[in-house]
Amino acid sequence: MSTPSVEALHAALATVIDPELRRPITELGMVESVAAEPDGTVRVAVLLTIAGCPLRETITEDATAALSQVAGVTGVDVELKVMTQAQREALKEQLRGPGGQRGIPFTKAGSLTKVYAVASGKGGVGKSSVTVNLACALAAQGLRVGIVDADVHGFSVPALMGITQKPTQVDDMILPPVAYGVKVISIGMFVAGNQPVAWRGPMLHRALEQFLTDVYFGDLDALFLDLPPGTGDIAISVAQLLPNAEILVVTTPQAAAADVAERAGTIATQTGQKVAGVIENMSFLEMPDGGRMELFGSGGGAILAERLSAAVGSDVPLLGQIPLDIRLREGGDAGKPVVLAGPETAAAKALESIAGMLAARPRGLAGMPLGIEPR
């Protein structure tokens, strides 16, 4: 059997995706060298971004598996090295663009990322659970999705996603952990244990700004921000930093909850943002006989959608009603979103339907440069 060619080995390595940057390691300049010995043993040197890369074993395993599929390969020896400062600078420039300049990529001209700020009037309505399940449902459809856990005081997204890994920092660039194909960043990844974060408004704004500028999400199809309840500092900061973000309002069917949630949606009249829709959570409990028990009343979501439509002057749809489901709670406790762990459940189907509506929404071209010049 002939010795594998360098071209064939490079082609195999092109299928190895960096688990944090989600791009081929060959494209990222991470393959320093690769060659095959006459006996079929392949030796490859892979450059890690930092010495303590938490996913070094994953890269080794994936490179070994890819090279082992090449005809004539009898063994694989992966050597892990670390990029020089010059190589890291080149990588950052490749990822961020010329000069490696910092900035919020989702507000730049030409960005096609749909940004959804998931809001609620008060806590306890399941806003974070809705956020992670919608994100995972879209990722399962093949979309590139990210989550910013903007609820700094009440962060819960890492636990709901089963993330225990810390972000990787490459100089001033932060690489977010990935779970179920979703890139996630949260202040909970930077604090020890269950310690509280006691910050005032300016620090909250700075934290959100750093998440949006220093964290490398790459080219996303959708970015979700899990906002804290109410209309406080973070909601105002989101409007300033991401004026193109659309608001998804989560409520329960209870009339009192809808009254409070209306405030979270009507902030759009002050910020100039658009309300993408209303999601009613905990709508009912399905009984064994096929009936429904409406534990928190009924109609709150529809009433809220009607009120918000009148307040903002445009149609605000009720995107869906999510029933109470023990699997939804169990999935959150286990870090396995119900849309993936229990797709057959009524809650998962409702969430999938809402995600489908969001995925089908066209991306507006307002403000986009068309590249046409008048003569």
mmCIF file of C-alpha atoms in Angstrom:
data_model
loop_
_atom_site.group_PDB
_atom_site.id
_atom_site.type_symbol
_atom_site.label_atom_id
_atom_site.label_comp_id
_atom_site.label_asym_id
_atom_site.label_seq_id
_atom_site.Cartn_x
_atom_site.Cartn_y
_atom_site.Cartn_z
ATOM 1 C CA MET A 1 0.000 0.000 0.000
ATOM 2 C CA SER A 2 1.367 3.411 -0.973
ATOM 3 C CA THR A 3 2.234 6.096 1.544
ATOM 4 C CA PRO A 4 -0.654 8.608 2.021
ATOM 5 C CA SER A 5 -0.083 11.930 0.266
ATOM 6 C CA VAL A 6 0.173 15.217 2.125
ATOM 7 C CA GLU A 7 -2.826 16.444 0.129
ATOM 8 C CA ALA A 8 -4.949 13.551 1.367
ATOM 9 C CA LEU A 9 -3.863 14.150 4.955
ATOM 10 C CA HIS A 10 -4.678 17.864 4.731
ATOM 11 C CA ALA A 11 -8.072 17.043 3.259
ATOM 12 C CA ALA A 12 -8.779 14.779 6.227
ATOM 13 C CA LEU A 13 -7.672 17.429 8.716
ATOM 14 C CA ALA A 14 -9.962 19.936 6.997
ATOM 15 C CA THR A 15 -12.874 17.935 8.443
ATOM 16 C CA VAL A 16 -11.654 18.492 12.007
ATOM 17 C CA ILE A 17 -13.605 21.378 13.545
ATOM 18 C CA ASP A 18 -12.144 23.379 16.400
ATOM 19 C CA PRO A 19 -14.676 22.799 19.229
ATOM 20 C CA GLU A 20 -14.597 26.443 20.341
ATOM 21 C CA LEU A 21 -14.188 28.426 17.134
ATOM 22 C CA ARG A 22 -16.343 25.968 15.128
ATOM 23 C CA ARG A 23 -14.181 26.218 12.041
ATOM 24 C CA PRO A 24 -11.748 23.722 10.416
ATOM 25 C CA ILE A 25 -8.348 23.642 12.098
ATOM 26 C CA THR A 26 -6.687 23.896 8.684
ATOM 27 C CA GLU A 27 -8.548 27.148 8.001
ATOM 28 C CA LEU A 28 -7.469 28.558 11.383
ATOM 29 C CA GLY A 29 -3.782 27.901 10.793
ATOM 30 C CA MET A 30 -3.652 25.312 13.578
ATOM 31 C CA VAL A 31 -1.897 22.613 11.528
ATOM 32 C CA GLU A 32 1.826 23.297 11.736
ATOM 33 C CA SER A 33 2.902 20.174 9.876
ATOM 34 C CA VAL A 34 1.659 16.758 8.802
ATOM 35 C CA ALA A 35 3.548 13.899 7.133
ATOM 36 C CA ALA A 36 3.359 10.153 6.726
ATOM 37 C CA GLU A 37 6.183 7.698 7.352
ATOM 38 C CA PRO A 38 6.849 4.842 4.897
ATOM 39 C CA ASP A 39 5.160 2.437 7.326
ATOM 40 C CA GLY A 40 1.936 4.466 7.253
ATOM 41 C CA THR A 41 2.373 6.272 10.570
ATOM 42 C CA VAL A 42 1.182 9.870 10.356
ATOM 43 C CA ARG A 43 2.742 12.566 12.484
ATOM 44 C CA VAL A 44 0.847 15.824 12.823
ATOM 45 C CA ALA A 45 1.655 18.917 14.864
ATOM 46 C CA VAL A 46 -1.401 20.943 15.934
ATOM 47 C CA LEU A 47 -1.104 24.456 17.336
ATOM 48 C CA LEU A 48 -3.401 25.279 20.267
ATOM 49 C CA THR A 49 -4.423 28.867 20.950
ATOM 50 C CA ILE A 50 -3.261 28.623 24.575
ATOM 51 C CA ALA A 51 -1.288 26.090 26.584
ATOM 52 C CA GLY A 52 -4.176 25.215 28.877
ATOM 53 C CA CYS A 53 -6.752 24.661 26.125
ATOM 54 C CA PRO A 54 -9.600 22.805 27.905
ATOM 55 C CA LEU A 55 -10.554 20.840 24.786
ATOM 56 C CA ARG A 56 -7.092 19.599 23.816
ATOM 57 C CA GLU A 57 -8.193 15.974 24.175
ATOM 58 C CA THR A 58 -11.147 16.556 21.870
ATOM 59 C CA ILE A 59 -8.873 18.014 19.201
ATOM 60 C CA THR A 60 -6.457 15.082 19.559
ATOM 61 C CA GLU A 61 -9.250 12.519 19.291
ATOM 62 C CA ASP A 62 -10.898 14.209 16.306
ATOM 63 C CA ALA A 63 -7.616 14.606 14.418
ATOM 64 C CA THR A 64 -6.712 10.968 15.089
ATOM 65 C CA ALA A 65 -10.120 9.758 13.917
ATOM 66 C CA ALA A 66 -10.022 11.861 10.726
ATOM 67 C CA LEU A 67 -6.501 10.811 9.729
ATOM 68 C CA SER A 68 -7.198 7.149 10.489
ATOM 69 C CA GLN A 69 -9.805 7.151 7.699
ATOM 70 C CA VAL A 70 -7.191 7.929 5.041
ATOM 71 C CA ALA A 71 -6.152 4.891 3.001
ATOM 72 C CA GLY A 72 -2.719 3.634 3.942
ATOM 73 C CA VAL A 73 -2.619 5.162 7.430
ATOM 74 C CA THR A 74 -1.565 2.607 10.046
ATOM 75 C CA GLY A 75 -1.212 4.917 13.033
ATOM 76 C CA VAL A 76 -1.484 8.544 14.095
ATOM 77 C CA ASP A 77 0.803 10.535 16.383
ATOM 78 C CA VAL A 78 -0.644 13.950 17.340
ATOM 79 C CA GLU A 79 1.739 16.480 18.866
ATOM 80 C CA LEU A 80 0.113 19.489 20.515
ATOM 81 C CA LYS A 81 2.006 22.759 20.480
ATOM 82 C CA VAL A 82 1.060 26.341 21.374
ATOM 83 C CA MET A 83 0.745 29.289 19.015
ATOM 84 C CA THR A 84 3.282 32.075 19.258
ATOM 85 C CA GLN A 85 2.052 35.593 20.020
ATOM 86 C CA ALA A 86 2.449 36.483 16.343
ATOM 87 C CA GLN A 87 0.344 33.482 15.323
ATOM 88 C CA ARG A 88 -2.361 34.424 17.848
ATOM 89 C CA GLU A 89 -2.411 37.976 16.508
ATOM 90 C CA ALA A 90 -2.817 36.619 12.977
ATOM 91 C CA LEU A 91 -5.659 34.375 14.150
ATOM 92 C CA LYS A 92 -7.459 37.265 15.871
ATOM 93 C CA GLU A 93 -7.128 39.383 12.747
ATOM 94 C CA GLN A 94 -8.510 36.537 10.670
ATOM 95 C CA LEU A 95 -11.505 36.174 12.988
ATOM 96 C CA ARG A 96 -12.227 39.828 13.694
ATOM 97 C CA GLY A 97 -11.192 41.313 10.369
ATOM 98 C CA PRO A 98 -8.391 43.706 9.406
ATOM 99 C CA GLY A 99 -6.507 44.948 12.429
ATOM 100 C CA GLY A 100 -8.338 42.555 14.730
ATOM 101 C CA GLN A 101 -10.425 45.492 15.929
ATOM 102 C CA ARG A 102 -12.872 45.056 18.766
ATOM 103 C CA GLY A 103 -16.483 46.062 18.395
ATOM 104 C CA ILE A 104 -20.012 44.668 18.481
ATOM 105 C CA PRO A 105 -20.248 42.618 15.281
ATOM 106 C CA PHE A 106 -24.044 42.383 15.418
ATOM 107 C CA THR A 107 -24.440 46.129 14.845
ATOM 108 C CA LYS A 108 -22.019 46.372 11.939
ATOM 109 C CA ALA A 109 -23.272 47.049 8.425
ATOM 110 C CA GLY A 110 -24.019 43.807 6.652
ATOM 111 C CA SER A 111 -24.666 41.727 9.771
ATOM 112 C CA LEU A 112 -27.489 39.264 9.139
ATOM 113 C CA THR A 113 -27.713 37.950 12.694
ATOM 114 C CA LYS A 114 -31.209 38.013 14.153
ATOM 115 C CA VAL A 115 -30.925 39.315 17.710
ATOM 116 C CA TYR A 116 -33.701 38.399 20.163
ATOM 117 C CA ALA A 117 -33.900 39.911 23.642
ATOM 118 C CA VAL A 118 -36.041 37.550 25.718
ATOM 119 C CA ALA A 119 -37.825 39.648 28.345
ATOM 120 C CA SER A 120 -40.437 39.255 31.054
ATOM 121 C CA GLY A 121 -42.212 41.599 33.412
ATOM 122 C CA LYS A 122 -41.372 39.523 36.461
ATOM 123 C CA GLY A 123 -39.347 36.497 37.428
ATOM 124 C CA GLY A 124 -40.538 32.918 37.660
ATOM 125 C CA VAL A 125 -42.296 32.737 34.295
ATOM 126 C CA GLY A 126 -39.715 30.384 32.733
ATOM 127 C CA LYS A 127 -37.970 32.969 30.558
ATOM 128 C CA SER A 128 -34.539 31.313 30.786
ATOM 129 C CA SER A 129 -35.942 27.860 30.041
ATOM 130 C CA VAL A 130 -37.706 29.255 26.986
ATOM 131 C CA THR A 131 -34.476 30.947 25.856
ATOM 132 C CA VAL A 132 -32.261 27.864 26.003
ATOM 133 C CA ASN A 133 -34.850 25.608 24.409
ATOM 134 C CA LEU A 134 -35.473 27.980 21.505
ATOM 135 C CA ALA A 135 -31.719 28.327 20.967
ATOM 136 C CA CYS A 136 -31.180 24.561 21.012
ATOM 137 C CA ALA A 137 -34.129 23.967 18.703
ATOM 138 C CA LEU A 138 -32.693 26.379 16.136
ATOM 139 C CA ALA A 139 -29.205 24.870 16.474
ATOM 140 C CA ALA A 140 -30.673 21.410 15.888
ATOM 141 C CA GLN A 141 -32.028 22.729 12.581
ATOM 142 C CA GLY A 142 -28.472 23.556 11.539
ATOM 143 C CA LEU A 143 -28.487 27.258 12.393
ATOM 144 C CA ARG A 144 -25.539 28.963 14.107
ATOM 145 C CA VAL A 145 -26.820 30.175 17.451
ATOM 146 C CA GLY A 146 -25.471 31.984 20.504
ATOM 147 C CA ILE A 147 -26.800 32.967 23.929
ATOM 148 C CA VAL A 148 -25.750 35.890 26.101
ATOM 149 C CA ASP A 149 -26.931 35.335 29.667
ATOM 150 C CA ALA A 150 -27.643 38.991 30.406
ATOM 151 C CA ASP A 151 -29.348 38.255 33.716
ATOM 152 C CA VAL A 152 -26.176 39.036 35.659
ATOM 153 C CA HIS A 153 -27.785 38.894 39.095
ATOM 154 C CA GLY A 154 -29.860 35.795 38.397
ATOM 155 C CA PHE A 155 -27.753 33.872 35.875
ATOM 156 C CA SER A 156 -29.037 30.366 35.170
ATOM 157 C CA VAL A 157 -28.225 29.563 31.527
ATOM 158 C CA PRO A 158 -25.005 27.558 32.176
ATOM 159 C CA ALA A 159 -26.860 25.165 34.503
ATOM 160 C CA LEU A 160 -29.801 24.829 32.121
ATOM 161 C CA MET A 161 -27.346 23.955 29.323
ATOM 162 C CA GLY A 162 -25.201 21.642 31.470
ATOM 163 C CA ILE A 163 -22.097 23.809 30.977
ATOM 164 C CA THR A 164 -19.320 23.545 33.553
ATOM 165 C CA GLN A 165 -16.446 24.543 31.266
ATOM 166 C CA LYS A 166 -14.817 27.949 31.647
ATOM 167 C CA PRO A 167 -14.403 30.199 28.585
ATOM 168 C CA THR A 168 -10.996 30.190 26.904
ATOM 169 C CA GLN A 169 -9.249 33.553 26.783
ATOM 170 C CA VAL A 170 -6.884 34.323 23.907
ATOM 171 C CA ASP A 171 -5.365 37.661 24.882
ATOM 172 C CA ASP A 172 -8.322 40.078 24.821
ATOM 173 C CA MET A 173 -10.605 37.650 22.955
ATOM 174 C CA ILE A 174 -12.887 35.242 24.827
ATOM 175 C CA LEU A 175 -14.003 31.961 23.255
ATOM 176 C CA PRO A 176 -17.384 30.898 24.672
ATOM 177 C CA PRO A 177 -18.152 27.291 25.639
ATOM 178 C CA VAL A 178 -20.372 25.369 23.243
ATOM 179 C CA ALA A 179 -23.205 23.050 24.283
ATOM 180 C CA TYR A 180 -25.638 21.336 21.909
ATOM 181 C CA GLY A 181 -24.198 23.465 19.092
ATOM 182 C CA VAL A 182 -24.977 26.733 20.926
ATOM 183 C CA LYS A 183 -22.254 29.189 21.971
ATOM 184 C CA VAL A 184 -22.931 30.520 25.469
ATOM 185 C CA ILE A 185 -21.480 33.246 27.662
ATOM 186 C CA SER A 186 -22.567 34.070 31.212
ATOM 187 C CA ILE A 187 -21.171 35.845 34.240
ATOM 188 C CA GLY A 188 -21.782 32.547 36.012
ATOM 189 C CA MET A 189 -18.748 31.158 34.183
ATOM 190 C CA PHE A 190 -16.507 33.667 35.949
ATOM 191 C CA VAL A 191 -17.659 33.389 39.566
ATOM 192 C CA ALA A 192 -16.799 30.644 42.031
ATOM 193 C CA GLY A 193 -19.570 28.320 43.140
ATOM 194 C CA ASN A 194 -22.919 29.981 43.706
ATOM 195 C CA GLN A 195 -21.595 33.345 44.826
ATOM 196 C CA PRO A 196 -23.897 36.323 44.205
ATOM 197 C CA VAL A 197 -22.976 39.164 41.870
ATOM 198 C CA ALA A 198 -23.682 42.455 43.679
ATOM 199 C CA TRP A 199 -23.152 45.065 40.977
ATOM 200 C CA ARG A 200 -24.692 48.449 40.289
ATOM 201 C CA GLY A 201 -25.901 49.750 36.926
ATOM 202 C CA PRO A 202 -22.598 50.938 35.377
ATOM 203 C CA MET A 203 -20.927 47.588 36.104
ATOM 204 C CA LEU A 204 -23.869 45.716 34.591
ATOM 205 C CA HIS A 205 -23.594 47.807 31.426
ATOM 206 C CA ARG A 206 -19.850 47.180 31.222
ATOM 207 C CA ALA A 207 -20.306 43.425 31.653
ATOM 208 C CA LEU A 208 -22.862 43.274 28.848
ATOM 209 C CA GLU A 209 -20.695 45.445 26.616
ATOM 210 C CA GLN A 210 -17.701 43.172 27.206
ATOM 211 C CA PHE A 211 -19.753 40.077 26.403
ATOM 212 C CA LEU A 212 -20.725 41.637 23.078
ATOM 213 C CA THR A 213 -17.284 42.987 22.133
ATOM 214 C CA ASP A 214 -14.710 40.596 23.592
ATOM 215 C CA VAL A 215 -16.533 37.278 23.142
ATOM 216 C CA TYR A 216 -16.005 35.755 19.710
ATOM 217 C CA PHE A 217 -19.300 34.232 18.555
ATOM 218 C CA GLY A 218 -18.442 34.112 14.882
ATOM 219 C CA ASP A 219 -21.067 34.539 12.174
ATOM 220 C CA LEU A 220 -24.352 33.688 13.898
ATOM 221 C CA ASP A 221 -27.790 33.207 12.410
ATOM 222 C CA ALA A 222 -29.445 34.034 15.729
ATOM 223 C CA LEU A 223 -28.329 35.507 19.049
ATOM 224 C CA PHE A 224 -30.541 35.263 22.132
ATOM 225 C CA LEU A 225 -30.144 37.519 25.163
ATOM 226 C CA ASP A 226 -31.710 36.226 28.353
ATOM 227 C CA LEU A 227 -32.661 39.482 30.063
ATOM 228 C CA PRO A 228 -33.382 39.983 33.757
ATOM 229 C CA PRO A 229 -37.054 40.598 34.622
ATOM 230 C CA GLY A 230 -38.409 44.106 34.329
ATOM 231 C CA THR A 231 -37.234 47.252 32.578
ATOM 232 C CA GLY A 232 -34.072 48.123 34.477
ATOM 233 C CA ASP A 233 -30.459 48.817 33.600
ATOM 234 C CA ILE A 234 -29.829 45.792 31.367
ATOM 235 C CA ALA A 235 -32.924 46.365 29.232
ATOM 236 C CA ILE A 236 -31.812 49.953 28.648
ATOM 237 C CA SER A 237 -28.225 48.839 27.911
ATOM 238 C CA VAL A 238 -29.441 46.297 25.360
ATOM 239 C CA ALA A 239 -31.370 49.033 23.573
ATOM 240 C CA GLN A 240 -28.228 51.178 23.479
ATOM 241 C CA LEU A 241 -25.750 48.464 22.501
ATOM 242 C CA LEU A 242 -28.037 46.430 20.224
ATOM 243 C CA PRO A 243 -30.674 48.788 18.826
ATOM 244 C CA ASN A 244 -31.558 46.177 16.203
ATOM 245 C CA ALA A 245 -32.534 43.598 18.847
ATOM 246 C CA GLU A 246 -36.152 42.448 18.758
ATOM 247 C CA ILE A 247 -38.020 41.725 21.969
ATOM 248 C CA LEU A 248 -39.648 38.390 22.785
ATOM 249 C CA VAL A 249 -41.961 38.782 25.781
ATOM 250 C CA VAL A 250 -42.587 35.726 27.972
ATOM 251 C CA THR A 251 -45.626 35.630 30.236
ATOM 252 C CA THR A 252 -47.945 33.171 31.938
ATOM 253 C CA PRO A 253 -51.693 33.013 31.222
ATOM 254 C CA GLN A 254 -52.500 34.795 34.482
ATOM 255 C CA ALA A 255 -53.970 38.246 33.912
ATOM 256 C CA ALA A 256 -51.801 39.812 36.625
ATOM 257 C CA ALA A 257 -48.648 38.409 34.990
ATOM 258 C CA ALA A 258 -49.729 39.771 31.611
ATOM 259 C CA ASP A 259 -50.212 43.230 33.124
ATOM 260 C CA VAL A 260 -46.630 43.229 34.405
ATOM 261 C CA ALA A 261 -45.229 41.733 31.183
ATOM 262 C CA GLU A 262 -46.849 44.530 29.186
ATOM 263 C CA ARG A 263 -44.328 46.945 30.688
ATOM 264 C CA ALA A 264 -41.430 44.816 29.446
ATOM 265 C CA GLY A 265 -42.819 44.978 25.917
ATOM 266 C CA THR A 266 -43.883 48.596 25.777
ATOM 267 C CA ILE A 267 -40.317 49.697 26.556
ATOM 268 C CA ALA A 268 -39.932 49.251 22.796
ATOM 269 C CA THR A 269 -41.948 52.445 22.312
ATOM 270 C CA GLN A 270 -39.193 54.332 24.145
ATOM 271 C CA THR A 271 -36.193 52.555 22.612
ATOM 272 C CA GLY A 272 -37.429 52.218 19.032
ATOM 273 C CA GLN A 273 -37.075 48.440 19.074
ATOM 274 C CA LYS A 274 -39.476 45.942 17.584
ATOM 275 C CA VAL A 275 -41.494 43.403 19.560
ATOM 276 C CA ALA A 276 -41.162 40.087 17.727
ATOM 277 C CA GLY A 277 -43.928 38.372 19.642
ATOM 278 C CA VAL A 278 -45.382 37.016 22.867
ATOM 279 C CA ILE A 279 -44.765 33.548 24.270
ATOM 280 C CA GLU A 280 -47.181 32.183 26.853
ATOM 281 C CA ASN A 281 -45.521 29.692 29.207
ATOM 282 C CA MET A 282 -47.162 27.338 31.723
ATOM 283 C CA SER A 283 -50.372 27.625 29.693
ATOM 284 C CA PHE A 284 -52.062 24.465 30.948
ATOM 285 C CA LEU A 285 -51.471 20.990 32.316
ATOM 286 C CA GLU A 286 -52.469 18.077 30.114
ATOM 287 C CA MET A 287 -54.464 15.492 32.081
ATOM 288 C CA PRO A 288 -54.304 11.707 31.566
ATOM 289 C CA ASP A 289 -57.833 11.728 30.129
ATOM 290 C CA GLY A 290 -56.838 14.281 27.480
ATOM 291 C CA GLY A 291 -58.339 17.261 29.242
ATOM 292 C CA ARG A 292 -56.558 20.396 30.337
ATOM 293 C CA MET A 293 -56.189 21.995 33.735
ATOM 294 C CA GLU A 294 -55.542 25.722 33.513
ATOM 295 C CA LEU A 295 -53.654 26.228 36.770
ATOM 296 C CA PHE A 296 -52.773 29.859 36.072
ATOM 297 C CA GLY A 297 -55.932 30.919 34.296
ATOM 298 C CA SER A 298 -56.170 31.484 30.576
ATOM 299 C CA GLY A 299 -55.913 34.139 27.925
ATOM 300 C CA GLY A 300 -53.034 36.154 29.350
ATOM 301 C CA GLY A 301 -50.807 35.677 26.312
ATOM 302 C CA ALA A 302 -53.494 36.685 23.818
ATOM 303 C CA ILE A 303 -54.448 39.725 25.892
ATOM 304 C CA LEU A 304 -50.807 40.777 26.131
ATOM 305 C CA ALA A 305 -50.269 40.397 22.384
ATOM 306 C CA GLU A 306 -53.340 42.537 21.713
ATOM 307 C CA ARG A 307 -52.239 45.253 24.136
ATOM 308 C CA LEU A 308 -48.694 45.357 22.797
ATOM 309 C CA SER A 309 -49.968 45.559 19.219
ATOM 310 C CA ALA A 310 -51.946 48.661 20.168
ATOM 311 C CA ALA A 311 -49.042 50.146 22.150
ATOM 312 C CA VAL A 312 -46.326 49.757 19.511
ATOM 313 C CA GLY A 313 -48.544 50.344 16.508
ATOM 314 C CA SER A 314 -47.755 47.095 14.722
ATOM 315 C CA ASP A 315 -48.862 43.484 14.875
ATOM 316 C CA VAL A 316 -47.387 41.593 17.815
ATOM 317 C CA PRO A 317 -48.315 37.917 17.421
ATOM 318 C CA LEU A 318 -48.844 35.308 20.105
ATOM 319 C CA LEU A 319 -46.154 32.903 18.914
ATOM 320 C CA GLY A 320 -47.216 29.944 20.995
ATOM 321 C CA GLN A 321 -48.487 28.472 24.243
ATOM 322 C CA ILE A 322 -46.184 26.125 26.136
ATOM 323 C CA PRO A 323 -47.900 23.662 28.496
ATOM 324 C CA LEU A 324 -46.629 22.677 31.911
ATOM 325 C CA ASP A 325 -44.509 19.557 31.538
ATOM 326 C CA ILE A 326 -42.453 17.739 34.139
ATOM 327 C CA ARG A 327 -39.907 16.821 31.463
ATOM 328 C CA LEU A 328 -39.255 20.524 30.870
ATOM 329 C CA ARG A 329 -38.362 20.952 34.535
ATOM 330 C CA GLU A 330 -36.333 17.736 34.630
ATOM 331 C CA GLY A 331 -34.412 18.783 31.527
ATOM 332 C CA GLY A 332 -33.533 22.109 33.118
ATOM 333 C CA ASP A 333 -32.289 20.441 36.303
ATOM 334 C CA ALA A 334 -30.224 17.942 34.303
ATOM 335 C CA GLY A 335 -28.811 20.488 31.864
ATOM 336 C CA LYS A 336 -30.546 18.764 28.939
ATOM 337 C CA PRO A 337 -33.119 21.023 27.205
ATOM 338 C CA VAL A 338 -36.427 19.268 26.631
ATOM 339 C CA VAL A 339 -36.423 19.938 22.866
ATOM 340 C CA LEU A 340 -33.464 17.545 22.689
ATOM 341 C CA ALA A 341 -34.104 15.210 25.634
ATOM 342 C CA GLY A 342 -37.859 14.806 25.128
ATOM 343 C CA PRO A 343 -38.851 15.960 21.642
ATOM 344 C CA GLU A 344 -42.033 13.925 21.828
ATOM 345 C CA THR A 345 -43.434 15.939 24.747
ATOM 346 C CA ALA A 346 -46.109 18.591 24.291
ATOM 347 C CA ALA A 347 -43.815 21.298 25.695
ATOM 348 C CA ALA A 348 -41.037 20.407 23.264
ATOM 349 C CA LYS A 349 -43.414 20.441 20.315
ATOM 350 C CA ALA A 350 -44.705 23.882 21.294
ATOM 351 C CA LEU A 351 -41.160 25.209 21.617
ATOM 352 C CA GLU A 352 -40.177 23.654 18.283
ATOM 353 C CA SER A 353 -43.143 25.362 16.653
ATOM 354 C CA ILE A 354 -42.092 28.758 18.036
ATOM 355 C CA ALA A 355 -38.493 28.164 16.945
ATOM 356 C CA GLY A 356 -39.753 27.302 13.469
ATOM 357 C CA MET A 357 -41.596 30.617 13.281
ATOM 358 C CA LEU A 358 -38.484 32.522 14.325
ATOM 359 C CA ALA A 359 -36.356 30.646 11.793
ATOM 360 C CA ALA A 360 -38.817 31.414 9.016
ATOM 361 C CA ARG A 361 -38.906 35.152 9.702
ATOM 362 C CA PRO A 362 -37.154 37.021 6.867
ATOM 363 C CA ARG A 363 -34.107 39.120 7.638
ATOM 364 C CA GLY A 364 -34.878 42.736 6.893
ATOM 365 C CA LEU A 365 -32.641 44.656 4.493
ATOM 366 C CA ALA A 366 -33.395 48.038 6.059
ATOM 367 C CA GLY A 367 -30.140 49.892 6.528
ATOM 368 C CA MET A 368 -28.137 47.339 4.580
ATOM 369 C CA PRO A 369 -25.656 48.637 1.968
ATOM 370 C CA LEU A 370 -26.663 47.342 -1.466
ATOM 371 C CA GLY A 371 -23.374 48.176 -3.173
ATOM 372 C CA ILE A 372 -25.154 50.278 -5.779
ATOM 373 C CA GLU A 373 -23.928 53.742 -6.661
ATOM 374 C CA PRO A 374 -25.931 56.309 -8.655
ATOM 375 C CA ARG A 375 -24.485 57.380 -11.989
#
